[in-house]
Coordinates of C-alpha atoms (C1' of nucleotides) in Angstrom, one line a residue:
Chain X
M1 CA -14.9 -97.5 -29.9
S2 CA -16.7 -96.7 -33.3
V3 CA -20.3 -97.3 -34.1
T4 CA -21.0 -100.1 -36.4
A5 CA -24.0 -100.9 -38.5
R6 CA -25.2 -103.3 -35.8
D7 CA -25.2 -100.6 -33.2
F8 CA -27.3 -98.3 -35.3
A9 CA -29.8 -101.2 -35.8
V10 CA -29.9 -101.8 -32.1
L11 CA -30.3 -98.1 -31.3
A12 CA -33.0 -97.8 -34.0
S13 CA -34.9 -100.7 -32.5
M14 CA -34.9 -99.1 -29.1
T15 CA -38.4 -97.8 -29.6
P16 CA -40.0 -98.0 -26.0
E17 CA -43.6 -96.8 -25.5
P18 CA -43.2 -93.2 -24.6
T19 CA -43.8 -92.2 -21.0
T20 CA -45.2 -88.8 -21.8
R21 CA -48.2 -88.5 -24.1
P22 CA -47.9 -87.1 -27.6
R23 CA -49.6 -84.1 -28.7
L24 CA -52.9 -85.8 -29.9
D25 CA -53.4 -88.4 -27.2
D26 CA -55.0 -91.8 -27.0
V27 CA -58.1 -90.3 -25.6
D28 CA -58.5 -88.3 -28.7
I29 CA -57.8 -91.2 -31.0
D30 CA -60.4 -93.3 -29.3
K31 CA -62.9 -90.5 -29.8
L32 CA -62.0 -90.3 -33.4
R33 CA -62.3 -94.0 -33.9
Q34 CA -65.9 -93.7 -32.8
H35 CA -66.5 -91.4 -35.8
M36 CA -64.4 -92.6 -38.3
M37 CA -62.2 -95.2 -39.9
V38 CA -58.6 -94.5 -38.8
I39 CA -56.2 -96.2 -41.3
R40 CA -52.9 -97.5 -40.3
R41 CA -50.4 -96.7 -43.0
K42 CA -46.8 -98.1 -43.3
V43 CA -44.2 -96.5 -45.3
Q44 CA -40.5 -97.5 -45.9
A45 CA -37.5 -95.3 -45.7
G46 CA -37.4 -93.1 -48.8
Q47 CA -41.1 -93.4 -49.7
Y48 CA -43.4 -90.4 -50.0
V49 CA -46.5 -90.2 -47.7
Y50 CA -47.9 -87.4 -49.9
R51 CA -46.4 -85.1 -52.5
A52 CA -47.1 -81.5 -53.3
G53 CA -50.0 -81.2 -55.7
Q54 CA -51.7 -84.5 -54.8
P55 CA -55.4 -84.1 -53.8
F56 CA -55.7 -83.5 -50.0
H57 CA -57.8 -86.0 -48.3
A58 CA -56.3 -86.7 -44.9
L59 CA -54.3 -85.6 -41.9
Y60 CA -51.7 -88.0 -40.7
L61 CA -50.7 -88.6 -36.9
V62 CA -47.0 -90.1 -36.8
H63 CA -47.1 -93.2 -34.6
A64 CA -43.8 -94.5 -35.3
G65 CA -40.7 -93.7 -37.4
F66 CA -39.3 -90.4 -38.7
L67 CA -40.2 -88.1 -41.6
K68 CA -39.3 -84.8 -43.1
S69 CA -41.5 -82.3 -44.8
C70 CA -40.1 -80.5 -47.8
E71 CA -41.4 -77.3 -49.4
L72 CA -40.7 -76.8 -53.0
A73 CA -40.9 -74.0 -55.6
R74 CA -41.8 -74.2 -59.1
D75 CA -38.4 -73.2 -60.3
G76 CA -36.9 -76.3 -58.4
R77 CA -35.7 -74.7 -55.1
E78 CA -36.5 -76.9 -52.2
Q79 CA -36.2 -76.7 -48.6
V80 CA -36.9 -79.2 -45.6
T81 CA -39.3 -77.1 -43.3
G82 CA -39.6 -79.6 -40.6
F83 CA -38.9 -83.1 -39.2
R84 CA -41.7 -85.1 -37.7
M85 CA -41.8 -87.9 -35.2
R86 CA -44.2 -89.8 -33.0
G87 CA -47.1 -87.7 -31.9
D88 CA -46.7 -85.1 -34.7
L89 CA -49.8 -84.3 -36.6
V90 CA -48.9 -83.7 -40.2
G91 CA -50.9 -82.5 -43.2
V92 CA -52.6 -79.6 -41.3
E93 CA -50.6 -76.9 -43.7
S94 CA -52.7 -78.4 -46.4
I95 CA -56.2 -77.8 -45.0
G96 CA -58.4 -75.8 -47.2
L97 CA -56.3 -75.9 -50.2
G98 CA -57.5 -78.9 -52.0
Q99 CA -54.2 -80.4 -52.4
Y100 CA -51.1 -81.1 -50.3
S101 CA -48.7 -78.1 -50.3
C102 CA -45.6 -79.8 -49.6
D103 CA -44.0 -83.3 -49.7
L104 CA -43.9 -85.7 -46.7
V105 CA -41.0 -88.2 -47.0
A106 CA -40.1 -91.1 -44.6
L107 CA -36.4 -90.9 -43.6
E108 CA -36.7 -94.4 -42.0
D109 CA -39.5 -97.1 -42.0
S110 CA -42.6 -95.3 -40.3
E111 CA -46.1 -95.9 -39.4
L112 CA -48.8 -93.3 -39.6
W113 CA -52.4 -93.3 -38.7
E114 CA -54.5 -91.7 -41.5
L115 CA -57.4 -89.4 -40.5
P116 CA -59.6 -88.8 -43.6
Y117 CA -60.2 -85.1 -43.4
P118 CA -63.9 -84.6 -44.1
P119 CA -64.7 -87.1 -41.3
V120 CA -62.2 -85.1 -39.0
L121 CA -64.3 -81.9 -39.7
L122 CA -67.5 -83.7 -39.1
A123 CA -66.3 -85.2 -35.8
C124 CA -65.0 -81.7 -34.8
R125 CA -68.8 -80.7 -34.8
E126 CA -69.7 -83.4 -32.5
L127 CA -66.7 -83.1 -30.3
P128 CA -66.0 -79.4 -29.5
E129 CA -62.9 -80.3 -27.5
L130 CA -61.5 -82.1 -30.7
Q131 CA -62.0 -78.8 -32.6
A132 CA -60.2 -76.8 -30.0
R133 CA -57.4 -79.4 -30.0
L134 CA -57.0 -79.3 -33.9
T135 CA -57.1 -75.4 -33.8
T136 CA -54.4 -75.4 -31.1
A137 CA -52.4 -78.0 -33.0
L138 CA -52.4 -75.6 -36.0
A139 CA -51.6 -72.5 -33.9
E140 CA -48.6 -74.4 -32.3
E141 CA -47.4 -75.1 -35.7
I142 CA -47.4 -71.5 -36.6
R143 CA -45.5 -70.6 -33.4
R144 CA -42.9 -73.4 -34.1
D145 CA -42.3 -72.0 -37.6
R146 CA -42.1 -68.5 -36.2
L147 CA -39.5 -69.5 -33.7
W148 CA -37.5 -71.1 -36.2
M149 CA -37.8 -68.1 -38.5
L150 CA -36.4 -66.2 -35.6
S151 CA -33.5 -68.6 -35.1
L152 CA -32.6 -68.8 -38.8
G153 CA -32.9 -65.0 -39.2
T154 CA -30.8 -64.1 -36.2
L155 CA -28.4 -66.9 -35.2
S156 CA -25.1 -67.8 -36.6
A157 CA -24.4 -71.0 -38.4
E158 CA -23.0 -72.4 -35.2
R159 CA -25.7 -71.3 -33.0
R160 CA -28.3 -72.6 -35.5
V161 CA -26.8 -76.1 -35.4
A162 CA -26.9 -75.7 -31.5
A163 CA -30.3 -74.7 -31.6
F164 CA -31.2 -77.6 -33.8
L165 CA -29.5 -80.2 -31.5
F166 CA -31.2 -78.7 -28.5
D167 CA -34.6 -79.1 -30.3
V168 CA -33.9 -82.6 -31.1
A169 CA -33.1 -83.3 -27.4
Q170 CA -36.0 -81.6 -26.1
R171 CA -38.3 -83.6 -28.6
H172 CA -36.6 -87.0 -27.6
A173 CA -37.1 -86.0 -23.8
T174 CA -40.9 -85.3 -24.5
L175 CA -41.2 -88.7 -26.0
G176 CA -39.4 -90.4 -23.1
F177 CA -36.0 -90.9 -24.9
S178 CA -32.7 -89.7 -23.7
P179 CA -32.1 -86.2 -24.5
R180 CA -28.2 -86.9 -23.9
H181 CA -27.7 -89.5 -26.5
F182 CA -29.4 -89.9 -29.8
I183 CA -29.1 -90.9 -33.2
L184 CA -29.7 -88.3 -35.9
R185 CA -32.2 -89.8 -38.4
M186 CA -31.3 -87.3 -41.1
G187 CA -28.2 -86.6 -43.1
R188 CA -26.0 -83.4 -43.0
A189 CA -27.7 -82.2 -46.1
D190 CA -31.2 -82.4 -44.7
M191 CA -30.1 -80.7 -41.5
G192 CA -28.5 -77.8 -43.7
S193 CA -31.7 -77.6 -45.7
F194 CA -33.7 -77.1 -42.8
L195 CA -31.2 -74.5 -41.2
A196 CA -30.5 -72.7 -44.4
L197 CA -26.8 -74.0 -44.4
K198 CA -24.7 -76.1 -46.7
H199 CA -23.8 -79.6 -45.5
E200 CA -20.2 -78.5 -45.1
T201 CA -21.2 -75.8 -42.8
V202 CA -23.2 -78.1 -40.7
T203 CA -20.3 -80.5 -40.4
R204 CA -17.9 -77.8 -39.4
A205 CA -20.5 -76.4 -36.9
L206 CA -20.8 -79.8 -35.4
S207 CA -17.0 -80.3 -35.1
R208 CA -16.7 -77.0 -33.6
L209 CA -19.3 -77.7 -30.9
A210 CA -17.5 -81.1 -30.3
E211 CA -14.2 -79.2 -30.0
L212 CA -15.7 -76.7 -27.3
G213 CA -16.7 -79.9 -25.5
Y214 CA -20.5 -79.4 -25.6
I215 CA -21.1 -82.5 -27.7
T216 CA -19.5 -85.5 -29.2
V217 CA -20.5 -86.6 -32.6
Q218 CA -19.5 -89.6 -34.7
R219 CA -21.4 -89.4 -38.0
R220 CA -25.1 -89.5 -36.8
E221 CA -24.6 -90.5 -33.2
V222 CA -24.7 -87.3 -30.9
R223 CA -23.9 -87.2 -27.2
V224 CA -25.0 -84.0 -25.4
L225 CA -22.4 -83.1 -22.7
D226 CA -23.2 -79.5 -22.0
T227 CA -27.0 -79.0 -22.3
A228 CA -26.9 -75.6 -20.7
A229 CA -24.2 -74.4 -23.3
L230 CA -26.4 -75.5 -26.1
A231 CA -29.4 -73.8 -24.6
R232 CA -27.2 -70.7 -24.4
L233 CA -26.1 -70.9 -27.9
A234 CA -29.6 -71.5 -29.0
G235 CA -30.8 -68.4 -27.4
Q236 CA -32.9 -70.4 -25.0
G237 CA -30.6 -69.8 -22.1
E238 CA -31.5 -68.1 -18.9
A239 CA -31.8 -64.4 -19.6
I240 CA -29.5 -62.0 -17.9
H241 CA -31.0 -59.3 -15.8
Chain E
M1 CA -39.8 -34.7 -59.2
S2 CA -39.2 -35.9 -55.7
V3 CA -41.9 -36.9 -53.2
T4 CA -42.8 -34.2 -50.5
A5 CA -44.4 -34.8 -47.3
R6 CA -47.6 -33.6 -48.8
D7 CA -47.4 -36.3 -51.3
F8 CA -47.1 -38.9 -48.7
A9 CA -50.2 -37.5 -46.7
V10 CA -52.1 -37.6 -50.0
L11 CA -51.3 -41.0 -51.0
A12 CA -51.9 -42.3 -47.4
S13 CA -55.3 -40.9 -47.5
M14 CA -56.0 -42.8 -50.7
T15 CA -57.8 -45.6 -49.0
P16 CA -60.7 -46.7 -51.2
E17 CA -63.0 -49.4 -50.3
P18 CA -61.3 -52.6 -51.7
T19 CA -63.0 -54.1 -54.9
T20 CA -62.1 -57.5 -53.9
R21 CA -63.2 -59.1 -50.6
P22 CA -60.6 -59.7 -47.7
R23 CA -60.0 -63.0 -46.3
L24 CA -62.7 -62.8 -43.8
D25 CA -65.5 -61.2 -45.5
D26 CA -68.5 -59.2 -44.5
V27 CA -70.9 -62.2 -44.5
D28 CA -68.6 -63.7 -41.9
I29 CA -68.5 -60.5 -39.9
D30 CA -72.2 -60.1 -39.9
K31 CA -72.8 -63.7 -38.8
L32 CA -70.1 -63.1 -36.1
R33 CA -72.0 -59.9 -34.8
Q34 CA -75.1 -62.1 -34.0
H35 CA -73.1 -64.1 -31.7
M36 CA -70.7 -61.7 -30.0
M37 CA -69.7 -58.1 -29.6
V38 CA -67.1 -57.1 -32.2
I39 CA -65.3 -54.2 -30.8
R40 CA -63.8 -51.5 -33.1
R41 CA -60.3 -50.5 -31.9
K42 CA -58.2 -47.8 -33.0
V43 CA -54.4 -47.4 -32.6
Q44 CA -52.0 -44.9 -33.5
A45 CA -48.8 -45.4 -35.4
G46 CA -46.2 -46.9 -32.9
Q47 CA -48.7 -48.3 -30.6
Y48 CA -48.8 -51.9 -29.7
V49 CA -52.2 -53.8 -30.3
Y50 CA -50.7 -56.6 -28.0
R51 CA -47.5 -57.7 -26.7
A52 CA -45.9 -61.1 -26.1
G53 CA -46.9 -62.3 -22.8
Q54 CA -50.2 -60.5 -22.4
P55 CA -53.2 -62.7 -21.6
F56 CA -54.7 -63.9 -24.9
H57 CA -58.3 -62.9 -25.1
A58 CA -59.3 -62.0 -28.7
L59 CA -58.5 -62.3 -32.4
Y60 CA -58.2 -59.1 -34.4
L61 CA -59.4 -58.5 -38.0
V62 CA -57.4 -55.6 -39.6
H63 CA -59.9 -53.3 -40.9
A64 CA -57.5 -50.2 -41.9
G65 CA -54.0 -49.4 -41.7
F66 CA -50.8 -51.2 -41.5
L67 CA -49.1 -53.3 -38.7
K68 CA -46.2 -55.6 -38.2
S69 CA -46.0 -58.7 -35.9
C70 CA -42.6 -59.1 -34.1
E71 CA -41.4 -62.4 -32.6
L72 CA -39.0 -62.0 -29.8
A73 CA -36.6 -64.1 -27.9
R74 CA -35.9 -64.1 -24.2
D75 CA -32.2 -63.0 -24.9
G76 CA -33.4 -60.0 -26.7
R77 CA -33.3 -61.3 -30.3
E78 CA -36.1 -60.0 -32.4
Q79 CA -37.5 -60.3 -35.9
V80 CA -40.4 -59.0 -37.7
T81 CA -42.4 -62.1 -38.8
G82 CA -45.0 -60.5 -40.9
F83 CA -46.8 -57.4 -42.1
R84 CA -50.7 -57.2 -41.7
M85 CA -53.0 -55.3 -43.6
R86 CA -56.9 -54.8 -44.3
G87 CA -58.6 -58.2 -44.3
D88 CA -55.7 -60.0 -42.3
L89 CA -56.7 -62.0 -39.2
V90 CA -54.1 -61.6 -36.5
G91 CA -53.8 -63.2 -33.2
V92 CA -54.4 -66.7 -34.5
E93 CA -50.8 -67.6 -33.8
S94 CA -51.4 -67.2 -30.1
I95 CA -54.5 -69.7 -29.8
G96 CA -54.3 -72.1 -27.2
L97 CA -51.2 -70.5 -25.4
G98 CA -52.9 -68.5 -22.9
Q99 CA -50.9 -65.5 -23.9
Y100 CA -49.9 -63.7 -27.0
S101 CA -46.7 -65.0 -28.4
C102 CA -45.6 -62.0 -30.3
D103 CA -46.1 -58.3 -30.5
L104 CA -48.3 -56.6 -32.9
V105 CA -47.3 -53.0 -33.6
A106 CA -49.2 -50.4 -35.7
L107 CA -47.0 -48.8 -38.5
E108 CA -49.7 -46.3 -39.2
D109 CA -52.8 -45.2 -37.6
S110 CA -55.0 -48.5 -37.9
E111 CA -58.3 -49.8 -37.1
L112 CA -59.0 -53.4 -36.0
W113 CA -62.0 -55.4 -35.1
E114 CA -61.5 -57.1 -31.9
L115 CA -63.1 -60.6 -31.8
P116 CA -63.2 -62.0 -28.2
Y117 CA -61.9 -65.5 -28.5
P118 CA -64.2 -67.6 -26.3
P119 CA -67.2 -66.1 -28.2
V120 CA -65.5 -67.0 -31.4
L121 CA -64.9 -70.6 -30.4
L122 CA -68.7 -70.7 -29.3
A123 CA -69.7 -69.2 -32.6
C124 CA -67.8 -71.8 -34.3
R125 CA -69.9 -74.5 -32.9
E126 CA -73.0 -72.9 -34.2
L127 CA -71.4 -72.0 -37.6
P128 CA -69.5 -74.9 -39.0
E129 CA -68.5 -72.9 -42.0
L130 CA -67.1 -70.3 -39.6
Q131 CA -65.0 -72.9 -37.9
A132 CA -63.9 -74.2 -41.4
R133 CA -63.0 -70.5 -42.3
L134 CA -61.0 -70.1 -39.0
T135 CA -59.1 -73.5 -39.6
T136 CA -58.4 -72.7 -43.2
A137 CA -57.1 -69.1 -42.0
L138 CA -54.7 -71.0 -39.8
A139 CA -53.6 -73.3 -42.4
E140 CA -53.0 -70.6 -44.9
E141 CA -50.7 -68.7 -42.1
I142 CA -48.7 -71.8 -42.0
R143 CA -48.4 -72.0 -46.0
R144 CA -47.4 -68.4 -46.1
D145 CA -44.8 -68.9 -43.3
R146 CA -43.4 -71.9 -44.9
L147 CA -43.2 -70.0 -48.4
W148 CA -41.2 -67.2 -46.8
M149 CA -39.0 -69.9 -44.9
L150 CA -38.3 -71.2 -48.3
S151 CA -37.6 -67.8 -49.9
L152 CA -35.2 -66.8 -46.9
G153 CA -33.4 -70.0 -47.1
T154 CA -32.8 -70.3 -50.7
L155 CA -32.7 -66.8 -52.3
S156 CA -29.9 -64.1 -52.3
A157 CA -30.4 -60.7 -50.7
E158 CA -31.4 -59.2 -53.9
R159 CA -33.8 -61.9 -54.8
R160 CA -35.4 -61.7 -51.3
V161 CA -36.1 -58.1 -51.8
A162 CA -37.6 -58.8 -55.1
A163 CA -39.7 -61.4 -53.7
F164 CA -40.8 -58.9 -50.9
L165 CA -41.8 -56.2 -53.5
F166 CA -43.7 -58.8 -55.6
D167 CA -45.5 -59.9 -52.4
V168 CA -46.3 -56.4 -51.6
A169 CA -47.6 -55.8 -55.1
Q170 CA -49.7 -58.8 -55.1
R171 CA -51.3 -58.0 -51.7
H172 CA -52.0 -54.4 -52.9
A173 CA -53.7 -55.8 -56.2
T174 CA -55.8 -58.2 -54.0
L175 CA -57.1 -55.2 -52.0
G176 CA -57.8 -53.4 -55.3
F177 CA -54.9 -50.9 -54.9
S178 CA -52.3 -50.6 -57.8
P179 CA -49.6 -53.1 -57.8
R180 CA -47.4 -50.9 -60.0
H181 CA -47.1 -48.1 -57.6
F182 CA -47.3 -48.0 -53.9
I183 CA -45.7 -46.6 -50.7
L184 CA -44.0 -48.9 -48.3
R185 CA -45.3 -48.4 -44.9
M186 CA -42.2 -49.8 -43.1
G187 CA -38.7 -48.7 -42.8
R188 CA -35.7 -50.3 -44.3
A189 CA -34.7 -51.9 -40.9
D190 CA -38.1 -53.6 -40.6
M191 CA -38.0 -54.9 -44.2
G192 CA -34.4 -56.2 -43.2
S193 CA -35.6 -57.8 -40.1
F194 CA -38.3 -59.6 -42.0
L195 CA -36.0 -60.7 -44.7
A196 CA -33.2 -61.5 -42.5
L197 CA -31.0 -58.8 -43.9
K198 CA -29.5 -55.5 -42.6
H199 CA -31.0 -52.2 -43.7
E200 CA -27.9 -51.4 -45.6
T201 CA -28.2 -54.6 -47.6
V202 CA -31.9 -53.8 -48.3
T203 CA -31.2 -50.4 -49.6
R204 CA -28.3 -51.8 -51.8
A205 CA -30.8 -54.4 -53.2
L206 CA -33.4 -51.8 -54.1
S207 CA -30.7 -49.6 -55.7
R208 CA -29.6 -52.6 -57.8
L209 CA -33.2 -53.3 -58.7
A210 CA -33.7 -49.8 -59.8
E211 CA -30.4 -49.9 -61.6
L212 CA -31.5 -53.0 -63.5
G213 CA -34.8 -51.0 -64.6
Y214 CA -37.1 -53.3 -62.7
I215 CA -38.2 -50.5 -60.3
T216 CA -37.8 -47.0 -59.4
V217 CA -37.5 -46.4 -55.7
Q218 CA -37.3 -43.1 -53.8
R219 CA -37.2 -43.5 -50.0
R220 CA -40.6 -45.4 -49.5
E221 CA -42.2 -44.8 -52.8
V222 CA -42.0 -47.7 -55.2
R223 CA -42.9 -48.2 -58.8
V224 CA -42.8 -51.5 -60.4
L225 CA -41.6 -51.3 -64.1
D226 CA -41.0 -55.0 -64.8
T227 CA -43.3 -57.3 -62.8
A228 CA -42.2 -60.4 -64.7
A229 CA -38.5 -59.6 -63.9
L230 CA -39.6 -59.4 -60.2
A231 CA -41.5 -62.5 -60.4
R232 CA -38.5 -64.3 -61.9
L233 CA -36.2 -63.3 -59.2
A234 CA -38.7 -64.1 -56.7
G235 CA -38.7 -67.6 -58.0
Q236 CA -42.3 -67.2 -58.9
G237 CA -41.7 -66.8 -62.7
E238 CA -43.0 -69.3 -65.1
A239 CA -40.9 -72.5 -64.9
I240 CA -38.9 -73.4 -67.9
H241 CA -39.8 -76.9 -69.5
Chain F
dC1 C1' -33.1 -23.2 -38.2
dG2 C1' -30.9 -26.9 -35.9
dT3 C1' -31.8 -31.4 -34.6
dT4 C1' -33.0 -35.9 -35.3
dT5 C1' -34.3 -39.8 -37.8
dG6 C1' -34.0 -42.8 -41.9
dG7 C1' -31.7 -43.7 -46.1
dT8 C1' -27.8 -44.0 -49.1
dT9 C1' -23.2 -45.1 -50.3
dG10 C1' -18.2 -46.5 -49.9
dA11 C1' -14.6 -49.4 -47.9
dA12 C1' -13.0 -53.2 -45.4
dA13 C1' -13.9 -57.4 -42.8
dG14 C1' -15.9 -61.7 -41.8
dC15 C1' -18.6 -65.6 -42.4
dG16 C1' -20.5 -69.0 -44.8
dA17 C1' -20.5 -70.9 -49.8
dT18 C1' -17.8 -73.0 -53.3
dC19 C1' -14.5 -76.1 -54.9
dA20 C1' -11.6 -79.8 -54.2
dA21 C1' -9.6 -83.8 -52.0
dG22 C1' -9.7 -87.5 -48.9
dC23 C1' -11.8 -90.8 -45.7
dG24 C1' -14.4 -94.5 -43.8
dA25 C1' -18.6 -97.4 -43.5
dG26 C1' -21.5 -100.3 -46.0
dG27 C1' -22.8 -102.8 -50.0
dT28 C1' -21.8 -105.6 -53.9
dG29 C1' -19.7 -109.0 -56.8
dG30 C1' -16.1 -111.8 -57.8
Chain M
dC1 C1' -13.8 -113.3 -47.7
dC2 C1' -11.7 -109.8 -50.0
dA3 C1' -11.7 -106.2 -53.6
dC4 C1' -13.9 -102.6 -55.0
dC5 C1' -17.3 -99.1 -55.5
dT6 C1' -20.3 -95.8 -53.6
dC7 C1' -22.2 -92.5 -50.7
dG8 C1' -22.2 -89.5 -47.0
dC9 C1' -19.1 -87.3 -44.1
dT10 C1' -14.9 -84.5 -43.0
dT11 C1' -11.5 -80.9 -43.8
dG12 C1' -8.8 -77.5 -46.2
dA13 C1' -8.4 -73.6 -49.5
dT14 C1' -10.3 -69.9 -51.7
dC15 C1' -14.1 -66.8 -53.2
dG16 C1' -17.6 -63.7 -52.8
dC17 C1' -21.8 -62.0 -50.7
dT18 C1' -23.5 -59.9 -46.8
dT19 C1' -22.1 -57.4 -42.7
dT20 C1' -19.8 -53.9 -40.4
dC21 C1' -18.3 -49.4 -39.8
dA22 C1' -18.3 -44.8 -41.3
dA23 C1' -19.5 -40.8 -43.5
dC24 C1' -23.0 -38.0 -45.6
dC25 C1' -27.5 -36.6 -47.1
dA26 C1' -32.2 -35.4 -47.4
dA27 C1' -36.5 -34.9 -45.1
dA28 C1' -39.2 -34.3 -40.8
dC29 C1' -39.9 -32.0 -36.8
dG30 C1' -39.7 -28.9 -32.9

DNA sequence: CGTTTGGTTGAAAGCGATCAAGCGAGGTGG
DNA sequence: CCACCTCGCTTGATCGCTTTCAACCAAACG
């Protein structure tokens, strides 16, 4: 049985309300609404939410959909630095710079809540807990980046891909989706860019993980058969004492 | 002419007051002092300022010396994620976690100002500009990390080492030291860990850069002969249009 | 001094990149 | 509805850079 375009569409539309709360929860948003205009913004697949160099004016909370952020160098080098989904706060990396430092691109039709930044800063003065939340969100971002640096710096291609799948599975679980069965929203090239690998290498690693019986993969559809094995490869397994 | 132990000692003692201000300047510190006890803490080379897992209680402002921060995984993998010098604010990556998320190790005798965190948070409420400064410091940390991710993901070993030297030179210049002549405070292994390379590869890259006439290097003493060439290799050169 | 530690260099191996070909799904236009 | 085209994915063969393994050297230290 193979996956058809229709299957993709059906799976993509399976977007139930998550059972666990996102990082910036509804309570925060309600409080924010009392202090500023929260603008709903929709973007289609392929469109940019913001681009490096554009004036920084707002943070965004991803409400639905899937996006990637891309770092780019003056000489044309470019790398995906993260994938964003519901509950992720984006744009924080550009605070204090005056302009966005990277691109944010929708990989599928998405909806974001735009939080104009000066009002956010003002609201933080009124709501100390919001300030703490924002600071914590920034710190978490640093920790996530550092963990990926560690993974990219110390894991082989195959283990990096395993770590990626494990991370995707965990994030899905956090949002109330199945961590055992999901559709990757990005292509092999974007995965590779994020993992500092070429797309052929990503393909080979996926094939190998399937060969080992840890997953099944058909184009973008992934089933995780052995979570523990993935975790072990990712370096997240139980330590041996 | 080779460098003797005495030369090292002399150079190491050349620590004039910087002519440019560090990221958290004296004005901020004075204001902080009005709100909390700022504790001066000295650490000797090799000592830990904090270790991953210890309870998080303070941020630190590096006042003198040189340190590295190390990320570690449960399975023993480990990587240097950054080098810290005067003016750098460290510990921010651990905010909101309850415990430090990484190790901070002195590479030479250093002095840090300990800023107990709950007081910092309280002071932020009284001093909005301090809050903005802290938030900006966090965002800058994210941007730095992302730029290194880009470099590590897209540059060859030789270019990574060039980028590292260029960065060291720039940071030295920022602190009022010579960007053309400096002593590396870390060994080849730590450089390699940060750059995701083995120490032999770092050595070879340095030898090659010297062979090309861009630098001279004798153990830890580096002279930059061609800054533009380093910048170009680092991907920071002028873009061609 | 002898020992240890960190750095350098060479030779060989291994892993991921590169180059190339082929495949399948989806979309388009006849 | 089908032929064709395109794009993303897969797989194979080869190349080359980085790692690995090993030896050696210089400086620091006791």
